[in-house]
Amino acid sequence: MALVPNHFLEDHIWHHVIGKHFVKIFAGTGVALSLLFAVTSLWDIKAWVEQFGADKVYFLCLMSAILVGLIPISGPHWVFAVLYFGGVMPFGALLANCIVQDGHGAIPLLAESKLCFIVVKGVKVFVALACGLALWML
């Protein structure tokens, strides 16, 4: 069991993280999910996607999932999860996004070493692309 000083818990966790960021994160996530559900209920995205060929759609989904996964913030993966569970996006694209996406976890690495950040993201893109293409071939 790890012990930390009360000062850390009170000032840094409670006042800073909960006090300053919680409402913004909660509101931002709520707005993003509301917009996503509104768009998916207003437009039949599945029919729009099906008018293109299955190969084109899979490749477009895979590439967009990988590119959005490069953004070092948490949240964009919700779009791909909702589209997958709605039957619009294939599993390989969702998996590729999950492999590349690391939320805010990469921000300290980016601050410490931009080269290491690029190398890590490059490896993740390669693995995601390999997994996504492998599932496409199945």
XYZ file of N, CA, C and O in Angstrom:
552
model
N 0.837 -1.165 0.000
C 0.000 0.000 0.000
C 0.891 1.240 0.000
O 1.807 1.367 0.780
N 0.617 2.147 -0.907
C 1.405 3.370 -1.011
C 0.778 4.463 -0.165
O -0.436 4.633 -0.139
N 1.629 5.171 0.521
C 1.156 6.277 1.344
C 1.673 7.581 0.766
O 2.815 7.671 0.328
N 0.833 8.585 0.762
C 1.231 9.912 0.295
C 0.855 10.922 1.367
O -0.065 10.693 2.162
N 1.548 12.043 1.371
C 1.209 13.066 2.367
C -0.195 13.621 2.135
O -0.683 13.677 1.007
N -0.839 14.024 3.218
C -2.171 14.617 3.111
C -2.168 15.862 2.239
O -3.144 16.159 1.566
N -1.051 16.587 2.272
C -0.930 17.782 1.430
C -1.136 17.414 -0.043
O -1.840 18.114 -0.769
N -0.526 16.323 -0.487
C -0.665 15.900 -1.884
C -2.113 15.552 -2.196
O -2.662 15.990 -3.204
N -2.734 14.768 -1.335
C -4.113 14.370 -1.573
C -5.059 15.570 -1.577
O -5.915 15.692 -2.449
N -4.870 16.449 -0.604
C -5.790 17.573 -0.486
C -5.561 18.629 -1.564
O -6.484 19.034 -2.264
N -4.336 19.075 -1.721
C -4.064 20.162 -2.665
C -4.073 19.703 -4.116
O -4.709 20.317 -4.960
N -3.351 18.654 -4.401
C -3.182 18.253 -5.795
C -4.359 17.449 -6.334
O -4.855 17.725 -7.422
N -4.789 16.465 -5.597
C -5.871 15.618 -6.092
C -7.217 16.313 -5.922
O -7.955 16.501 -6.888
N -7.545 16.713 -4.717
C -8.876 17.236 -4.469
C -9.075 18.619 -5.091
O -9.972 18.827 -5.896
N -8.215 19.567 -4.752
C -8.414 20.946 -5.222
C -8.089 21.110 -6.710
O -8.813 21.782 -7.432
N -7.008 20.518 -7.142
C -6.602 20.727 -8.536
C -7.372 19.830 -9.505
O -8.059 20.313 -10.396
N -7.257 18.521 -9.338
C -7.872 17.603 -10.298
C -9.391 17.643 -10.205
O -10.082 17.869 -11.203
N -9.923 17.440 -9.032
C -11.378 17.406 -8.874
C -11.957 18.821 -8.990
O -12.915 19.063 -9.723
N -11.369 19.767 -8.310
C -11.899 21.120 -8.291
C -11.815 21.849 -9.616
O -12.733 22.571 -9.993
N -10.729 21.689 -10.338
C -10.548 22.459 -11.572
C -10.922 21.691 -12.837
O -11.408 22.277 -13.791
N -10.647 20.405 -12.885
C -10.779 19.678 -14.146
C -12.017 18.802 -14.250
O -12.465 18.503 -15.354
N -12.571 18.345 -13.157
C -13.664 17.381 -13.207
C -14.875 17.914 -13.968
O -15.430 17.240 -14.823
N -15.293 19.127 -13.654
C -16.482 19.693 -14.304
C -16.240 19.861 -15.800
O -17.113 19.537 -16.624
N -15.053 20.333 -16.189
C -14.733 20.508 -17.607
C -14.730 19.171 -18.338
O -15.271 19.059 -19.442
N -14.130 18.171 -17.739
C -14.073 16.843 -18.368
C -15.469 16.244 -18.463
O -15.862 15.703 -19.502
N -16.233 16.343 -17.396
C -17.596 15.808 -17.391
C -18.461 16.517 -18.432
O -19.176 15.871 -19.207
N -18.380 17.836 -18.489
C -19.172 18.603 -19.455
C -18.721 18.312 -20.885
O -19.551 18.119 -21.786
N -17.431 18.267 -21.105
C -16.912 17.983 -22.452
C -17.306 16.607 -22.949
O -17.718 16.442 -24.107
N -17.216 15.629 -22.074
C -17.609 14.275 -22.450
C -19.111 14.210 -22.713
O -19.553 13.586 -23.679
N -19.883 14.865 -21.887
C -21.337 14.883 -22.078
C -21.740 15.540 -23.385
O -22.595 15.026 -24.115
N -21.112 16.657 -23.709
C -21.422 17.350 -24.968
C -21.017 16.490 -26.160
O -21.780 16.348 -27.126
N -19.831 15.909 -26.106
C -19.362 15.081 -27.219
C -20.277 13.876 -27.439
O -20.642 13.559 -28.581
N -20.649 13.192 -26.369
C -21.538 12.037 -26.504
C -22.930 12.449 -26.976
O -23.538 11.759 -27.798
N -23.417 13.574 -26.499
C -24.732 14.060 -26.953
C -24.716 14.375 -28.443
O -25.655 14.015 -29.173
N -23.669 15.048 -28.904
C -23.544 15.338 -30.327
C -23.447 14.062 -31.157
O -24.070 13.946 -32.217
N -22.679 13.109 -30.653
C -22.514 11.851 -31.373
C -23.838 11.106 -31.488
O -24.202 10.629 -32.565
N -24.578 11.043 -30.404
C -25.876 10.362 -30.446
C -26.881 11.130 -31.298
O -27.697 10.526 -31.992
N -26.816 12.449 -31.285
C -27.716 13.250 -32.123
C -27.421 13.013 -33.604
O -28.342 12.819 -34.410
N -26.144 13.001 -33.955
C -25.771 12.781 -35.360
C -26.165 11.384 -35.809
O -26.727 11.209 -36.899
N -25.917 10.389 -34.978
C -26.252 9.019 -35.384
C -27.756 8.781 -35.423
O -28.221 7.905 -36.145
N -28.525 9.546 -34.673
C -29.979 9.362 -34.738
C -30.618 10.185 -35.853
O -31.659 9.809 -36.374
N -30.010 11.307 -36.240
C -30.557 12.129 -37.316
C -30.231 11.573 -38.704
O -31.044 11.644 -39.612
N -29.032 11.062 -38.869
C -28.601 10.547 -40.168
C -28.362 9.050 -40.076
O -27.840 8.549 -39.093
N -28.717 8.359 -41.113
C -28.478 6.919 -41.181
C -27.068 6.695 -41.719
O -26.855 6.522 -42.913
N -26.109 6.748 -40.807
C -24.709 6.637 -41.194
C -24.431 5.272 -41.802
O -23.646 5.144 -42.739
N -25.089 4.252 -41.289
C -24.867 2.895 -41.803
C -25.241 2.805 -43.286
O -24.500 2.228 -44.080
N -26.355 3.388 -43.681
C -26.753 3.380 -45.100
C -25.780 4.184 -45.941
O -25.439 3.794 -47.066
N -25.305 5.301 -45.407
C -24.340 6.128 -46.124
C -23.036 5.367 -46.340
O -22.453 5.413 -47.411
N -22.601 4.643 -45.319
C -21.365 3.864 -45.413
C -21.539 2.703 -46.393
O -20.635 2.382 -47.159
N -22.716 2.067 -46.385
C -22.940 0.900 -47.237
C -23.011 1.241 -48.724
O -22.863 0.369 -49.569
N -23.231 2.506 -49.078
C -23.284 2.864 -50.490
C -21.904 2.804 -51.135
O -21.780 2.705 -52.342
N -20.858 2.886 -50.328
C -19.504 2.694 -50.827
C -19.188 1.212 -50.758
O -19.877 0.440 -50.110
N -18.108 0.779 -51.404
C -17.723 -0.632 -51.328
C -17.205 -0.990 -49.948
O -16.671 -0.153 -49.228
N -17.350 -2.242 -49.579
C -16.916 -2.697 -48.247
C -15.419 -2.494 -48.050
O -14.978 -2.116 -46.962
N -14.626 -2.723 -49.101
C -13.182 -2.550 -48.976
C -12.811 -1.093 -48.739
O -11.959 -0.786 -47.908
N -13.441 -0.187 -49.464
C -13.161 1.245 -49.292
C -13.552 1.706 -47.892
O -12.833 2.468 -47.250
N -14.694 1.241 -47.422
C -15.162 1.641 -46.096
C -14.225 1.120 -45.024
O -13.846 1.848 -44.103
N -13.812 -0.138 -45.132
C -12.923 -0.708 -44.122
C -11.608 0.055 -44.082
O -11.119 0.421 -43.016
N -11.041 0.317 -45.264
C -9.760 1.019 -45.312
C -9.897 2.434 -44.761
O -9.053 2.897 -43.997
N -10.977 3.131 -45.115
C -11.211 4.486 -44.612
C -11.393 4.484 -43.097
O -10.826 5.324 -42.386
N -12.162 3.531 -42.590
C -12.358 3.413 -41.136
C -11.048 3.123 -40.428
O -10.741 3.717 -39.390
N -10.269 2.212 -40.984
C -8.995 1.830 -40.372
C -8.043 3.019 -40.323
O -7.441 3.313 -39.286
N -7.907 3.720 -41.438
C -6.983 4.855 -41.486
C -7.450 5.997 -40.578
O -6.637 6.599 -39.873
N -8.737 6.280 -40.578
C -9.226 7.363 -39.712
C -9.086 6.981 -38.239
O -8.760 7.825 -37.405
N -9.301 5.714 -37.913
C -9.147 5.264 -36.522
C -7.705 5.412 -36.059
O -7.443 5.841 -34.933
N -6.766 5.084 -36.930
C -5.349 5.207 -36.572
C -4.961 6.681 -36.456
O -4.286 7.082 -35.506
N -5.384 7.507 -37.402
C -5.025 8.927 -37.359
C -5.607 9.634 -36.138
O -4.919 10.417 -35.479
N -6.845 9.348 -35.813
C -7.451 9.975 -34.633
C -6.794 9.445 -33.362
O -6.645 10.177 -32.383
N -6.357 8.199 -33.384
C -5.670 7.625 -32.231
C -4.342 8.298 -31.925
O -3.835 8.200 -30.810
N -3.775 8.988 -32.890
C -2.508 9.690 -32.668
C -2.661 10.907 -31.768
O -1.692 11.364 -31.174
N -3.863 11.432 -31.661
C -4.091 12.627 -30.848
C -3.913 12.255 -29.369
O -4.581 11.342 -28.878
N -3.007 12.935 -28.656
C -2.738 12.546 -27.262
C -3.747 13.118 -26.266
O -3.389 13.837 -25.340
N -5.012 12.832 -26.481
C -6.050 13.198 -25.518
C -7.008 12.025 -25.385
O -7.043 11.160 -26.247
N -7.762 12.013 -24.317
C -8.751 10.952 -24.179
C -10.093 11.470 -24.676
O -10.377 12.646 -24.590
N -10.873 10.601 -25.238
C -12.192 10.989 -25.693
C -12.518 10.626 -27.125
O -13.615 10.146 -27.384
N -11.615 10.852 -28.094
C -11.989 10.567 -29.479
C -12.320 9.099 -29.742
O -13.052 8.797 -30.682
N -11.825 8.212 -28.914
C -12.114 6.791 -29.126
C -13.595 6.475 -28.925
O -14.086 5.467 -29.413
N -14.321 7.352 -28.219
C -15.753 7.135 -28.031
C -16.496 7.097 -29.357
O -17.459 6.355 -29.524
N -16.060 7.931 -30.289
C -16.704 7.960 -31.608
C -16.617 6.583 -32.251
O -17.605 6.053 -32.772
N -15.448 5.974 -32.193
C -15.250 4.678 -32.833
C -15.979 3.569 -32.086
O -16.509 2.650 -32.702
N -16.022 3.669 -30.766
C -16.762 2.660 -29.994
C -18.256 2.728 -30.302
O -18.902 1.698 -30.527
N -18.804 3.935 -30.351
C -20.234 4.090 -30.637
C -20.540 3.622 -32.056
O -21.542 2.935 -32.300
N -19.692 3.977 -33.013
C -19.913 3.539 -34.394
C -19.790 2.024 -34.527
O -20.539 1.393 -35.270
N -18.864 1.420 -33.787
C -18.734 -0.039 -33.833
C -19.984 -0.708 -33.260
O -20.553 -1.619 -33.865
N -20.416 -0.258 -32.097
C -21.588 -0.872 -31.469
C -22.869 -0.577 -32.231
O -23.851 -1.293 -32.091
N -22.844 0.462 -33.064
C -23.977 0.755 -33.930
C -23.952 -0.046 -35.222
O -24.851 0.075 -36.043
N -22.922 -0.858 -35.411
C -22.823 -1.692 -36.600
C -22.289 -0.966 -37.824
O -22.362 -1.485 -38.935
N -21.736 0.220 -37.642
C -21.240 1.009 -38.763
C -19.771 0.719 -39.037
O -19.347 0.629 -40.180
N -18.994 0.563 -37.996
C -17.547 0.406 -38.134
C -17.130 -1.032 -37.835
O -17.658 -1.643 -36.910
N -16.195 -1.580 -38.596
C -15.729 -2.942 -38.332
C -14.852 -3.008 -37.075
O -14.262 -2.009 -36.653
N -14.772 -4.206 -36.515
C -14.016 -4.403 -35.284
C -12.537 -4.087 -35.459
O -11.901 -3.555 -34.555
N -11.966 -4.406 -36.608
C -10.541 -4.152 -36.833
C -10.184 -2.688 -36.695
O -9.123 -2.342 -36.172
N -11.059 -1.802 -37.140
C -10.810 -0.368 -37.009
C -10.896 0.063 -35.547
O -10.088 0.866 -35.080
N -11.861 -0.463 -34.823
C -11.968 -0.159 -33.395
C -10.737 -0.648 -32.648
O -10.162 0.062 -31.828
N -10.294 -1.862 -32.957
C -9.105 -2.409 -32.314
C -7.875 -1.560 -32.627
O -7.069 -1.267 -31.743
N -7.732 -1.148 -33.886
C -6.599 -0.312 -34.270
C -6.606 1.001 -33.494
O -5.563 1.464 -33.019
N -7.780 1.601 -33.335
C -7.868 2.842 -32.579
C -7.494 2.618 -31.123
O -6.806 3.434 -30.521
N -7.941 1.507 -30.559
C -7.621 1.201 -29.158
C -6.128 0.979 -28.958
O -5.578 1.337 -27.917
N -5.471 0.404 -29.953
C -4.032 0.166 -29.847
C -3.266 1.482 -29.889
O -2.342 1.706 -29.109
N -3.637 2.374 -30.799
C -2.898 3.628 -30.966
C -3.261 4.640 -29.881
O -2.411 5.369 -29.397
N -4.523 4.684 -29.471
C -5.010 5.670 -28.510
C -4.447 5.393 -27.131
O -4.520 4.279 -26.635
N -3.873 6.407 -26.502
C -3.399 6.243 -25.132
C -3.851 7.372 -24.221
O -3.306 7.579 -23.153
N -4.867 8.090 -24.670
C -5.424 9.141 -23.829
C -4.384 10.181 -23.448
O -3.534 10.547 -24.245
N -4.462 10.644 -22.220
C -3.514 11.642 -21.740
C -2.202 11.008 -21.274
O -1.294 11.714 -20.852
N -2.103 9.685 -21.361
C -0.915 8.990 -20.866
C 0.363 9.341 -21.593
O 1.453 9.246 -21.033
N 0.270 9.773 -22.832
C 1.469 10.092 -23.606
C 1.919 11.538 -23.440
O 3.012 11.897 -23.885
N 1.119 12.366 -22.820
C 1.488 13.781 -22.685
C 2.771 13.968 -21.863
O 3.635 14.746 -22.262
N 2.950 13.254 -20.739
C 4.236 13.406 -20.034
C 5.431 12.956 -20.890
O 6.495 13.571 -20.841
N 5.243 11.911 -21.688
C 6.324 11.469 -22.570
C 6.614 12.529 -23.626
O 7.773 12.807 -23.939
N 5.579 13.135 -24.174
C 5.750 14.199 -25.161
C 6.498 15.383 -24.549
O 7.361 15.982 -25.197
N 6.194 15.702 -23.300
C 6.879 16.808 -22.624
C 8.344 16.470 -22.348
O 9.206 17.346 -22.401
N 8.614 15.205 -22.080
C 9.977 14.786 -21.739
C 10.850 14.615 -22.975
O 11.986 15.082 -23.015
N 10.335 13.923 -23.982
C 11.128 13.634 -25.174
C 10.216 13.467 -26.382
O 9.490 12.477 -26.488
N 10.276 14.413 -27.276
C 9.451 14.349 -28.477
C 9.846 13.165 -29.355
O 9.004 12.519 -29.968
N 11.133 12.854 -29.393
C 11.603 11.722 -30.193
C 11.047 10.404 -29.665
O 10.565 9.572 -30.446
N 11.083 10.220 -28.355
C 10.536 8.989 -27.764
C 9.034 8.898 -28.019
O 8.519 7.821 -28.304
N 8.336 10.023 -27.936
C 6.904 10.046 -28.222
C 6.639 9.585 -29.647
O 5.760 8.756 -29.899
N 7.395 10.103 -30.591
C 7.219 9.739 -31.998
C 7.544 8.263 -32.228
O 6.832 7.563 -32.955
N 8.588 7.772 -31.583
C 8.958 6.355 -31.734
C 7.860 5.448 -31.170
O 7.449 4.476 -31.809
N 7.365 5.775 -29.985
C 6.304 4.970 -29.366
C 5.054 4.979 -30.235
O 4.451 3.936 -30.502
N 4.655 6.163 -30.689
C 3.474 6.251 -31.553
C 3.707 5.508 -32.862
O 2.789 4.878 -33.399
N 4.924 5.556 -33.407
C 5.231 4.831 -34.641
C 5.075 3.328 -34.473
O 4.505 2.648 -35.334
N 5.580 2.814 -33.364
C 5.433 1.380 -33.088
C 3.960 1.017 -32.930
O 3.490 0.012 -33.467
N 3.206 1.858 -32.217
C 1.784 1.597 -32.022
C 1.023 1.638 -33.341
O 0.121 0.833 -33.567
N 1.373 2.571 -34.229
C 0.727 2.645 -35.549
C 1.023 1.387 -36.349
O 0.134 0.812 -36.986
N 2.264 0.923 -36.306
C 2.633 -0.295 -37.036
C 1.844 -1.494 -36.521
O 1.291 -2.272 -37.310
N 1.779 -1.659 -35.215
C 1.038 -2.779 -34.619
C -0.456 -2.663 -34.938
O -1.107 -3.649 -35.298
N -1.001 -1.451 -34.825
C -2.424 -1.243 -35.111
C -2.742 -1.538 -36.570
O -3.748 -2.179 -36.881
N -1.882 -1.084 -37.459
C -2.089 -1.337 -38.883
C -1.997 -2.834 -39.187
O -2.824 -3.374 -39.929
N -1.040 -3.509 -38.588
C -0.890 -4.954 -38.781
C -2.120 -5.713 -38.275
O -2.654 -6.596 -38.960
N -2.589 -5.355 -37.101
C -3.766 -6.018 -36.533
C -5.025 -5.712 -37.345
O -5.829 -6.603 -37.634
N -5.187 -4.444 -37.731
C -6.351 -4.058 -38.508
C -6.391 -4.735 -39.867
O -7.433 -5.225 -40.318
N -5.233 -4.799 -40.531
C -5.174 -5.469 -41.834
C -5.363 -6.977 -41.699
O -5.979 -7.612 -42.554
N -4.821 -7.565 -40.628
C -4.994 -8.995 -40.402
C -6.470 -9.338 -40.210
O -6.962 -10.330 -40.754
N -7.184 -8.521 -39.451
C -8.625 -8.771 -39.268
C -9.400 -8.526 -40.546
O -10.442 -9.140 -40.780
N -8.924 -7.626 -41.382
C -9.563 -7.374 -42.672
C -9.441 -8.601 -43.584
O -10.367 -8.973 -44.295
N -8.283 -9.279 -43.496
C -8.048 -10.438 -44.361
C -8.814 -11.678 -43.908
O -8.983 -12.604 -44.678
N -9.258 -11.693 -42.661
C -9.990 -12.876 -42.166
C -11.352 -13.004 -42.764
O -12.095 -12.276 -43.130
